[in-house]
Amino acid sequence: MNYDELLELLDIDNPDEFQYFEHFADLMECDESISYDALYKLISQVDKKVLSELMENYFDEISEGLPDDGTEAFTFLKSLSMCLRGMLKPLEEEDAEEQTSELVNFVEELYRFRNWFVIESRIECTKKKDGNTKEVTFFEALVLSRMEKLNEEEYLYGFDEGLNYQLDEYVVSFGNAMNDEEEAGYIEEDLEADPESEYMSGLEEEEYDF
């Protein structure tokens, strides 16, 4: 799929219109091959703060579709979301146009995950009624899990066993950096909300303990 076909898939005329949850969902869930060049051209022009929010919302949404025993898959999706958003963070700055290597790294990881998610992954699903087993992609297994909640066929899912996706070290480092930043933000918010907290009291005692 080339760039023009990708815009047609998303039902937009230009990347500035890439603003809604459905746009990111359609991008991730299309089981046709999308060329790397088309994806790069799109992402390079999309508002990065909007993209980060859409990614967070999308990964939260699909995580909720996992069955109760898919704990490792749940952790994986949460970690991947944080890593991708961490990679995107530098591209939200004013001088982002100079950060070509960061954009390349982000698009490569998003491209790799998208292909795995809808094309390459193999999740074993066993029908509870008759024991018949089939292999589907991670995304297709998510769809089955959601349909099951609507009183459709019930399955046993091998989400955790099918996690053969490896995050590169540089990807994880971006996620860790973002995690540290968010934790620091939580601490700051807590202190602002409760200036007499035990943490703040400890700081005050040390300040006067010279």
CSV table of C-alpha atoms in Angstrom, one decimal:
chain,number,residue,atom,x,y,z
A,1,MET,CA,0.0,0.0,0.0
A,2,ASN,CA,1.5,3.3,-1.0
A,3,TYR,CA,1.0,6.7,0.5
A,4,ASP,CA,-2.0,7.8,-1.5
A,5,GLU,CA,-3.7,4.4,-0.8
A,6,LEU,CA,-2.9,4.9,2.9
A,7,LEU,CA,-4.6,8.2,3.0
A,8,GLU,CA,-7.6,6.7,1.3
A,9,LEU,CA,-7.7,3.9,3.8
A,10,LEU,CA,-7.8,6.4,6.6
A,11,ASP,CA,-10.4,8.5,4.8
A,12,ILE,CA,-8.3,11.7,5.1
A,13,ASP,CA,-6.9,14.1,2.5
A,14,ASN,CA,-3.7,15.1,4.4
A,15,PRO,CA,-1.9,14.1,7.6
A,16,ASP,CA,-3.3,17.2,9.4
A,17,GLU,CA,-6.6,15.4,9.5
A,18,PHE,CA,-5.1,12.4,11.4
A,19,GLN,CA,-6.7,13.4,14.8
A,20,TYR,CA,-9.1,10.7,15.9
A,21,PHE,CA,-9.0,7.3,17.6
A,22,GLU,CA,-10.5,5.6,14.5
A,23,HIS,CA,-7.6,6.9,12.4
A,24,PHE,CA,-5.0,5.2,14.6
A,25,ALA,CA,-7.1,2.1,14.9
A,26,ASP,CA,-7.5,1.8,11.2
A,27,LEU,CA,-3.8,2.2,10.7
A,28,MET,CA,-2.9,-0.5,13.2
A,29,GLU,CA,-5.7,-3.0,12.2
A,30,CYS,CA,-5.4,-3.0,8.5
A,31,ASP,CA,-4.2,-6.5,7.5
A,32,GLU,CA,-2.9,-5.3,4.2
A,33,SER,CA,0.8,-4.6,3.8
A,34,ILE,CA,1.6,-0.9,4.2
A,35,SER,CA,5.0,0.2,2.8
A,36,TYR,CA,7.5,1.6,5.3
A,37,ASP,CA,7.9,4.8,3.1
A,38,ALA,CA,4.1,5.4,3.2
A,39,LEU,CA,4.0,5.1,7.0
A,40,TYR,CA,7.1,7.3,7.4
A,41,LYS,CA,5.7,10.0,5.2
A,42,LEU,CA,2.4,10.0,7.1
A,43,ILE,CA,3.9,9.9,10.6
A,44,SER,CA,6.5,12.6,9.8
A,45,GLN,CA,3.6,15.0,9.1
A,46,VAL,CA,1.2,14.0,11.9
A,47,ASP,CA,1.0,16.2,15.0
A,48,LYS,CA,3.2,14.2,17.5
A,49,LYS,CA,1.3,15.2,20.7
A,50,VAL,CA,-2.0,14.1,19.1
A,51,LEU,CA,-0.3,10.9,17.9
A,52,SER,CA,1.0,10.2,21.4
A,53,GLU,CA,-2.5,10.6,22.9
A,54,LEU,CA,-4.1,8.4,20.3
A,55,MET,CA,-1.5,5.7,20.9
A,56,GLU,CA,-2.1,5.7,24.6
A,57,ASN,CA,-5.9,5.5,24.2
A,58,TYR,CA,-5.6,2.7,21.6
A,59,PHE,CA,-3.3,0.5,23.7
A,60,ASP,CA,-5.5,1.1,26.7
A,61,GLU,CA,-8.5,0.0,24.7
A,62,ILE,CA,-7.0,-3.2,23.3
A,63,SER,CA,-5.6,-4.1,26.7
A,64,GLU,CA,-9.1,-4.1,28.2
A,65,GLY,CA,-10.1,-6.6,25.5
A,66,LEU,CA,-7.7,-9.3,26.9
A,67,PRO,CA,-9.1,-12.2,29.0
A,68,ASP,CA,-8.3,-12.3,32.7
A,69,ASP,CA,-5.5,-14.8,32.3
A,70,GLY,CA,-3.6,-12.7,29.7
A,71,THR,CA,-1.5,-10.9,32.4
A,72,GLU,CA,1.8,-11.1,30.5
A,73,ALA,CA,0.1,-9.8,27.3
A,74,PHE,CA,-1.4,-7.0,29.3
A,75,THR,CA,1.9,-6.0,30.8
A,76,PHE,CA,3.5,-6.2,27.3
A,77,LEU,CA,1.0,-3.9,25.7
A,78,LYS,CA,1.3,-1.4,28.5
A,79,SER,CA,5.1,-1.5,28.3
A,80,LEU,CA,5.0,-1.1,24.5
A,81,SER,CA,2.7,1.8,24.7
A,82,MET,CA,5.0,3.6,27.2
A,83,CYS,CA,8.1,2.8,25.1
A,84,LEU,CA,6.6,4.1,21.9
A,85,ARG,CA,5.3,7.3,23.6
A,86,GLY,CA,8.8,7.7,25.1
A,87,MET,CA,10.3,7.5,21.7
A,88,LEU,CA,7.9,10.1,20.4
A,89,LYS,CA,8.5,12.5,23.2
A,90,PRO,CA,11.6,14.2,21.7
A,91,LEU,CA,9.7,14.7,18.5
A,92,GLU,CA,7.1,16.9,20.2
A,93,GLU,CA,9.7,19.7,20.8
A,94,GLU,CA,10.1,22.7,18.6
A,95,ASP,CA,13.4,21.6,17.1
A,96,ALA,CA,11.9,18.2,16.2
A,97,GLU,CA,12.6,18.7,12.5
A,98,GLU,CA,16.3,18.2,13.2
A,99,GLN,CA,15.7,14.9,14.9
A,100,THR,CA,15.5,12.7,11.9
A,101,SER,CA,17.2,9.7,13.6
A,102,GLU,CA,14.6,9.7,16.4
A,103,LEU,CA,11.7,9.7,13.9
A,104,VAL,CA,13.3,6.9,11.9
A,105,ASN,CA,13.6,4.8,15.1
A,106,PHE,CA,10.0,5.5,16.1
A,107,VAL,CA,8.6,4.7,12.7
A,108,GLU,CA,10.7,1.5,12.4
A,109,GLU,CA,9.3,0.2,15.7
A,110,LEU,CA,5.7,1.1,15.0
A,111,TYR,CA,6.1,-0.5,11.5
A,112,ARG,CA,7.6,-3.6,13.1
A,113,PHE,CA,4.9,-3.9,15.7
A,114,ARG,CA,2.0,-3.3,13.3
A,115,ASN,CA,3.2,-6.1,11.0
A,116,TRP,CA,3.5,-8.4,13.9
A,117,PHE,CA,0.1,-7.4,15.4
A,118,VAL,CA,-2.0,-8.0,12.3
A,119,ILE,CA,0.1,-10.3,10.1
A,120,GLU,CA,3.0,-12.2,11.7
A,121,SER,CA,1.9,-13.1,15.2
A,122,ARG,CA,0.4,-16.5,16.0
A,123,ILE,CA,-2.0,-16.9,19.0
A,124,GLU,CA,-3.5,-20.3,19.7
A,125,CYS,CA,-7.2,-20.3,20.4
A,126,THR,CA,-9.0,-23.4,21.6
A,127,LYS,CA,-12.8,-23.6,21.5
A,128,LYS,CA,-14.1,-24.7,24.9
A,129,LYS,CA,-17.1,-26.5,23.4
A,130,ASP,CA,-15.3,-29.1,21.3
A,131,GLY,CA,-11.5,-28.5,21.9
A,132,ASN,CA,-10.8,-27.5,18.3
A,133,THR,CA,-7.8,-25.3,18.0
A,134,LYS,CA,-6.8,-22.6,15.5
A,135,GLU,CA,-4.0,-20.1,15.2
A,136,VAL,CA,-4.8,-16.5,14.5
A,137,THR,CA,-3.0,-13.2,14.8
A,138,PHE,CA,-2.9,-11.3,18.0
A,139,PHE,CA,-5.4,-8.8,16.7
A,140,GLU,CA,-7.8,-11.5,15.5
A,141,ALA,CA,-7.5,-13.2,18.9
A,142,LEU,CA,-8.5,-9.9,20.5
A,143,VAL,CA,-11.6,-9.7,18.3
A,144,LEU,CA,-12.6,-13.2,19.3
A,145,SER,CA,-12.1,-12.3,23.0
A,146,ARG,CA,-14.4,-9.3,22.6
A,147,MET,CA,-17.0,-11.3,20.7
A,148,GLU,CA,-17.0,-13.9,23.5
A,149,LYS,CA,-18.1,-11.2,25.9
A,150,LEU,CA,-21.1,-10.7,23.6
A,151,ASN,CA,-22.1,-14.4,24.3
A,152,GLU,CA,-20.4,-15.8,21.2
A,153,GLU,CA,-18.2,-18.9,21.2
A,154,GLU,CA,-15.9,-19.3,24.2
A,155,TYR,CA,-12.2,-19.9,23.8
A,156,LEU,CA,-9.0,-20.6,25.7
A,157,TYR,CA,-6.4,-18.1,24.5
A,158,GLY,CA,-2.7,-18.4,24.3
A,159,PHE,CA,-1.9,-14.7,24.5
A,160,ASP,CA,0.9,-15.1,26.9
A,161,GLU,CA,2.4,-18.1,25.1
A,162,GLY,CA,2.3,-16.3,21.8
A,163,LEU,CA,4.4,-13.3,22.9
A,164,ASN,CA,7.4,-13.7,20.6
A,165,TYR,CA,7.8,-9.9,20.1
A,166,GLN,CA,11.1,-8.5,21.4
A,167,LEU,CA,11.6,-4.9,22.3
A,168,ASP,CA,15.0,-3.6,21.3
A,169,GLU,CA,17.2,-2.1,24.1
A,170,TYR,CA,17.1,1.4,22.7
A,171,VAL,CA,13.3,1.2,22.6
A,172,VAL,CA,13.1,0.1,26.3
A,173,SER,CA,15.4,2.9,27.3
A,174,PHE,CA,13.0,5.5,25.9
A,175,GLY,CA,10.2,3.9,27.8
A,176,ASN,CA,12.2,3.9,31.1
A,177,ALA,CA,13.0,7.5,30.7
A,178,MET,CA,9.3,8.4,30.2
A,179,ASN,CA,8.4,6.2,33.2
A,180,ASP,CA,10.9,8.1,35.4
A,181,GLU,CA,9.5,11.4,34.1
A,182,GLU,CA,5.9,10.4,34.8
A,183,GLU,CA,6.8,9.1,38.3
A,184,ALA,CA,8.5,12.4,39.1
A,185,GLY,CA,5.3,14.2,37.9
A,186,TYR,CA,3.2,12.1,40.2
A,187,ILE,CA,5.4,13.0,43.2
A,188,GLU,CA,5.2,16.7,42.3
A,189,GLU,CA,1.4,16.5,42.0
A,190,ASP,CA,1.2,14.7,45.4
A,191,LEU,CA,3.2,17.4,47.0
A,192,GLU,CA,1.1,20.2,45.5
A,193,ALA,CA,-2.0,18.5,46.6
A,194,ASP,CA,-0.7,17.8,50.2
A,195,PRO,CA,2.0,20.2,51.2
A,196,GLU,CA,2.0,18.8,54.7
A,197,SER,CA,2.7,15.2,53.5
A,198,GLU,CA,5.2,13.0,55.2
A,199,TYR,CA,7.5,13.3,52.2
A,200,MET,CA,7.4,17.1,52.3
A,201,SER,CA,7.9,17.1,56.1
A,202,GLY,CA,11.0,15.0,55.7
A,203,LEU,CA,12.4,17.5,53.2
A,204,GLU,CA,11.6,20.4,55.6
A,205,GLU,CA,13.4,18.6,58.5
A,206,GLU,CA,16.5,18.0,56.4
A,207,GLU,CA,16.4,21.6,55.2
A,208,TYR,CA,16.7,22.8,58.8
A,209,ASP,CA,19.1,20.1,59.9
A,210,PHE,CA,22.3,21.9,59.0
